[in-house]
PDB file of C-alpha atoms (C1' of nucleotides) in Angstrom:
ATOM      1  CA  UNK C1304      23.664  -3.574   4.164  1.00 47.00           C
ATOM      2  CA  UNK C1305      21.806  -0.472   4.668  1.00 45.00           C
ATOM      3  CA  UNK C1306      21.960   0.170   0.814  1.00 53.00           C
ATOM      4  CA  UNK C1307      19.169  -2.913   0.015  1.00 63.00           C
ATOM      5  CA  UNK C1308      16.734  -0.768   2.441  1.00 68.00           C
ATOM      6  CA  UNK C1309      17.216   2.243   0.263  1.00 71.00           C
ATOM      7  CA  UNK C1310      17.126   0.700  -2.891  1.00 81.00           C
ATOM      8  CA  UNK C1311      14.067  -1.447  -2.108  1.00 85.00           C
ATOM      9  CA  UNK C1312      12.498   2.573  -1.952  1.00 88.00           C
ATOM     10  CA  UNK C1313      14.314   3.829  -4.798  1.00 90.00           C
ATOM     11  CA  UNK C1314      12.838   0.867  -6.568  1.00 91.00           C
ATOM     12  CA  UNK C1315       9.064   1.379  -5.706  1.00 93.00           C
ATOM     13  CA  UNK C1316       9.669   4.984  -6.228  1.00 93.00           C
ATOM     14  CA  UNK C1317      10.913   4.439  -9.873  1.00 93.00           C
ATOM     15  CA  UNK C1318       7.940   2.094 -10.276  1.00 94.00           C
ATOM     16  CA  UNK C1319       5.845   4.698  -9.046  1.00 95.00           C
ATOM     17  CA  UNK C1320       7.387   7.109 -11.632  1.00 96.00           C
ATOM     18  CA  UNK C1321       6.814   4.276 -14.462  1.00 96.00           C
ATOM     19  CA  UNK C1322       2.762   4.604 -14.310  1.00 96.00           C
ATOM     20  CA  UNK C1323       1.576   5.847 -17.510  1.00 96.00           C
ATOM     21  CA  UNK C1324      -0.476   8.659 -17.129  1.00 96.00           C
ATOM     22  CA  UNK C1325      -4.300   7.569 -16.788  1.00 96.00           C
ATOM     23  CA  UNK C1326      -3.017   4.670 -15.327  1.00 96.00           C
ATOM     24  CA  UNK C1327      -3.140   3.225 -11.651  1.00 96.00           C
ATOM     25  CA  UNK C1328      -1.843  -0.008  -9.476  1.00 96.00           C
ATOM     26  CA  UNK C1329      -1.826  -1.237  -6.213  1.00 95.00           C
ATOM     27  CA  UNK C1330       0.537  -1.432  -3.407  1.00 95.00           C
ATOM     28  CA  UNK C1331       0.684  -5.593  -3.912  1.00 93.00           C
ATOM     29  CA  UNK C1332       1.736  -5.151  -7.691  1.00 95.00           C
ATOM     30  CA  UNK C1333       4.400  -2.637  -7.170  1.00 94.00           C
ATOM     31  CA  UNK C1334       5.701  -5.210  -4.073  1.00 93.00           C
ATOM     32  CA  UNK C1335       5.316  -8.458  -6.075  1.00 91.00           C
ATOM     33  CA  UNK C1336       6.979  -7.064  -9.110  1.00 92.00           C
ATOM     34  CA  UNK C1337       9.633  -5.956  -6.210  1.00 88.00           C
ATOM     35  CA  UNK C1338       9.917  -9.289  -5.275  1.00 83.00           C
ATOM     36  CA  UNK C1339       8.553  -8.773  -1.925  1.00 82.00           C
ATOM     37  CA  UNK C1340       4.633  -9.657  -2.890  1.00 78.00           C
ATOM     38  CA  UNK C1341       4.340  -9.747   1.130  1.00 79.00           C
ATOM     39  CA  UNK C1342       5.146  -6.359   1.773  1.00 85.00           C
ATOM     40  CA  UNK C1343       2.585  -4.356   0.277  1.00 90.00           C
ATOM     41  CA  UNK C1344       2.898  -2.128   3.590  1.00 92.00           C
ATOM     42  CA  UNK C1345       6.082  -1.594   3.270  1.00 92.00           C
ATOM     43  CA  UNK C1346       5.333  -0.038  -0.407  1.00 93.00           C
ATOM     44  CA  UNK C1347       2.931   2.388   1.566  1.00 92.00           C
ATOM     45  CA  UNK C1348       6.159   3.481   3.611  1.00 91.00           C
ATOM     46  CA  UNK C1349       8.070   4.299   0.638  1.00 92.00           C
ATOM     47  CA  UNK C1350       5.643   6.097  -1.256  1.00 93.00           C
ATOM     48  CA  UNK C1351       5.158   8.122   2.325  1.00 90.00           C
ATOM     49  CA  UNK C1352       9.115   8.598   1.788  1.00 89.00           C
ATOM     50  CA  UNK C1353       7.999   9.542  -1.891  1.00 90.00           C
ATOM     51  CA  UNK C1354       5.485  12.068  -0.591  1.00 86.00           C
ATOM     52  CA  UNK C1355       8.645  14.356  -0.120  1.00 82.00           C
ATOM     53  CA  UNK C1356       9.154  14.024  -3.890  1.00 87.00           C
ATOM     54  CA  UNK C1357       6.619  15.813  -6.698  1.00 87.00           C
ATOM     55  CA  UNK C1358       8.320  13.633  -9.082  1.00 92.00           C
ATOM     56  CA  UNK C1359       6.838  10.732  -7.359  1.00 94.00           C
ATOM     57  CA  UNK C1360       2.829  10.803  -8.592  1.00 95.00           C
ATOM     58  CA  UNK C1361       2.039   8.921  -5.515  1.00 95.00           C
ATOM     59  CA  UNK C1362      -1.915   9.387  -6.167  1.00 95.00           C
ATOM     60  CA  UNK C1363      -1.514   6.760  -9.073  1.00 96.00           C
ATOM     61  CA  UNK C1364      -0.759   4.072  -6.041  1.00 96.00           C
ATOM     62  CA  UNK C1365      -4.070   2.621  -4.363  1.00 95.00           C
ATOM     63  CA  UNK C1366      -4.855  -0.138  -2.691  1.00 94.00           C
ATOM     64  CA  UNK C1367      -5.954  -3.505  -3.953  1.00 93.00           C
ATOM     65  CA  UNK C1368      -9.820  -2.678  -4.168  1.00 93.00           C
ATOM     66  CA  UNK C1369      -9.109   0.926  -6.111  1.00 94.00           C
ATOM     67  CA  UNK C1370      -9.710   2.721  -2.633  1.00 93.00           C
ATOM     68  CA  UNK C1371      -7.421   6.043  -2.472  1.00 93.00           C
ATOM     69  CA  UNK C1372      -6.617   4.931   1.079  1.00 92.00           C
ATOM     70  CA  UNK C1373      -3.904   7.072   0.756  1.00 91.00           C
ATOM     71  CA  UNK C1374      -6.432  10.128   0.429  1.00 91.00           C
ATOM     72  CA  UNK C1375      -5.692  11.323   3.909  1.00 90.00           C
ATOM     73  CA  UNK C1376      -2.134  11.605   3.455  1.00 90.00           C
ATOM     74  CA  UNK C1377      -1.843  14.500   0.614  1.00 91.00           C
ATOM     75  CA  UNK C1378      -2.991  17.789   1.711  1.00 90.00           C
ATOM     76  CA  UNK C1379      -6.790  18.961   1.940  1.00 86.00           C
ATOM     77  CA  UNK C1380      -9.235  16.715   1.370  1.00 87.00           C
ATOM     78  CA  UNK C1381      -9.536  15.350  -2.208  1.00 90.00           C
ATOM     79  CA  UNK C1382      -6.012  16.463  -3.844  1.00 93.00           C
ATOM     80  CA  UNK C1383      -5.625  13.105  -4.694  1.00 94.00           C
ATOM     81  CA  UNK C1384      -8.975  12.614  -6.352  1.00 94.00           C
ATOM     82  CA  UNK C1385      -8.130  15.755  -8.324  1.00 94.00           C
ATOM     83  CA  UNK C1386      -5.083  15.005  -9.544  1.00 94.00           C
ATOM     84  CA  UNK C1387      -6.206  11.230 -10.531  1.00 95.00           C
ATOM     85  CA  UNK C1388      -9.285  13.140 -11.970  1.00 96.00           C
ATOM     86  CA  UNK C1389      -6.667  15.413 -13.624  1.00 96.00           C
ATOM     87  CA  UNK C1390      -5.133  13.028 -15.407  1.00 96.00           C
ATOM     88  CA  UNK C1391      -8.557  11.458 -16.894  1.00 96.00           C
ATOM     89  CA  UNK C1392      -8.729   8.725 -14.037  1.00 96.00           C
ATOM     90  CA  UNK C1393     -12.526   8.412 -12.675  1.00 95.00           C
ATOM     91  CA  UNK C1394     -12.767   8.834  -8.902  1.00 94.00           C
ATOM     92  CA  UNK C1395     -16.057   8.600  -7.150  1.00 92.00           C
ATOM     93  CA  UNK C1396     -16.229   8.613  -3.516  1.00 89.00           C
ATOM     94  CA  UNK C1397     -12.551   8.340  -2.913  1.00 91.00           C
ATOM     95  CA  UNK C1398     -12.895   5.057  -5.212  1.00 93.00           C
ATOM     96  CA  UNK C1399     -11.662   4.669  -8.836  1.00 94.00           C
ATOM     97  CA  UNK C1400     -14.877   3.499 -10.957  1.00 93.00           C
ATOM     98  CA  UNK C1401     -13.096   1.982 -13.805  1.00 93.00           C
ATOM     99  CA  UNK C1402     -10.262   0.529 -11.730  1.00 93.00           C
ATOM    100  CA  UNK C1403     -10.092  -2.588 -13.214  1.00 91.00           C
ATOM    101  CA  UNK C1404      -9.546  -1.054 -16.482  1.00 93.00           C
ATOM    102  CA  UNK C1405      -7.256   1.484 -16.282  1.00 95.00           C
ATOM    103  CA  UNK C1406      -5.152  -1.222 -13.939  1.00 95.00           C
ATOM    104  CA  UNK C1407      -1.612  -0.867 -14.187  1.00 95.00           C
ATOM    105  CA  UNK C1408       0.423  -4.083 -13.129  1.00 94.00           C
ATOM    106  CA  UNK C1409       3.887  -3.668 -13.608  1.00 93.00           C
ATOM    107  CA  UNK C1410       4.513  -6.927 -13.355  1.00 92.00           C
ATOM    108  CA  UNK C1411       2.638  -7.422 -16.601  1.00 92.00           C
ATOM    109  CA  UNK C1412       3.228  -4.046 -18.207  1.00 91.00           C
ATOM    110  CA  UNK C1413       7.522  -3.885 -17.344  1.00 86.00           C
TER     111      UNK C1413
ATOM    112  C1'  DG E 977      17.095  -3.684  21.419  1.00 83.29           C
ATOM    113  C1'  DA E 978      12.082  -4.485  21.802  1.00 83.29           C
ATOM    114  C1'  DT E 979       7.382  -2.902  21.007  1.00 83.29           C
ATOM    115  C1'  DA E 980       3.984  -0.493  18.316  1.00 83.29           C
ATOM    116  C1'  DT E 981       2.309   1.169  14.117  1.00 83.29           C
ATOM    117  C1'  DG E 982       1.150   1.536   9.224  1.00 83.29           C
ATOM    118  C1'  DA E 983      -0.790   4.625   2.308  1.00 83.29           C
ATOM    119  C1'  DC E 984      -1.869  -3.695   2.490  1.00 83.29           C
ATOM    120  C1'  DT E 985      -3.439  -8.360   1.387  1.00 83.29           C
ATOM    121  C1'  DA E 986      -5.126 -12.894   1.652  1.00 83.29           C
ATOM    122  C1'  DG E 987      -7.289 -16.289   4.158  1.00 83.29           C
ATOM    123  C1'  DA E 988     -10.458 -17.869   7.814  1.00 83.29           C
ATOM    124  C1'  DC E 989     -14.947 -17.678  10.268  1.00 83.29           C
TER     125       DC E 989
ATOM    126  C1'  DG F1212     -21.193 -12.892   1.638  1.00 83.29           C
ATOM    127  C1'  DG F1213     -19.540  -9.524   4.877  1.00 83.29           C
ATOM    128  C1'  DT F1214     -16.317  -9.105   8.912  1.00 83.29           C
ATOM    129  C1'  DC F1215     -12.319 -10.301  11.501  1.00 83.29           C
ATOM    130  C1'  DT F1216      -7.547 -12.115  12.147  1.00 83.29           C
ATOM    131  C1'  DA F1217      -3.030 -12.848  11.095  1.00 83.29           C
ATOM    132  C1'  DG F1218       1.131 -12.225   8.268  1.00 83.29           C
ATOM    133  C1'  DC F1219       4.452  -9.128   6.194  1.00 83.29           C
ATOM    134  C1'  DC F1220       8.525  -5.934   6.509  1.00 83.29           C
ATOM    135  C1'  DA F1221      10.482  -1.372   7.347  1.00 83.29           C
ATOM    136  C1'  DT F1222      10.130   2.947  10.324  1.00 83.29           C
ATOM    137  C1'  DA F1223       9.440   5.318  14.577  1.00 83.29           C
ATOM    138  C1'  DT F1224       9.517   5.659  19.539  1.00 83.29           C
TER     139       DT F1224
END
DNA sequence: GATATGACTAGAC
DNA sequence: GGTCTAGCCATAT
């Protein structure tokens, strides 16, 4: 069933598209609240498979520890810091400082 | 079809 | 308490 595969994508991409503004999760949250709490990678592949899509605010996706590990895919350097920084987030070193708080787990939130 | 890789995470040492 | 290893699942080669 090669329609599970796509919706697991179109599912993390309509999480994705779910983050309040301000807001930010991790990869694990947006799997576990998938169902597939294992395959926090797998998230990373589908929001690379978002990347295509501006609809998709990608940058609001880091990993567990608040680290925009996904920096290095968005173009130039810091895009990602600006937009999160754009949107009221505080970045620091590639790192969100308030993390914790501005946390978004949809798991909790949906 | 098998192997390698990756925007991760949790557990072990 | 920091570092390393293994597990996870889908994509790419």
């Amino acid at each position: 069933m090669s329609s599970n595969n796509q919706d697991f994508f179109k599912r993390v991409h309509q999480v994705a598209t779910l983050i309040p503004v301000g807001r930010v999760t991790s990869y694990g949250a947006i799997a576990q609240y998938l169902g597939t709490k294992s395959s926090a990678r797998v998230v990373g592949w589908a929001m690379n498979a978002a990347h295509g899509d501006l609809s998709i605010p990608a940058h609001r996706v880091v990993n567990r520890v608040g680290l925009l590990s996904g920096k290095h895919h968005f173009e130039g350097t810091n895009l990602m810091q600006q937009l999160l920084e754009n949107e009221g987030v505080v970045v620091k070193e590639n790192k969100i400082q308030n993390f914790k708080e501005i946390y978004w787990d949809p798991c909790k939130e949906l």
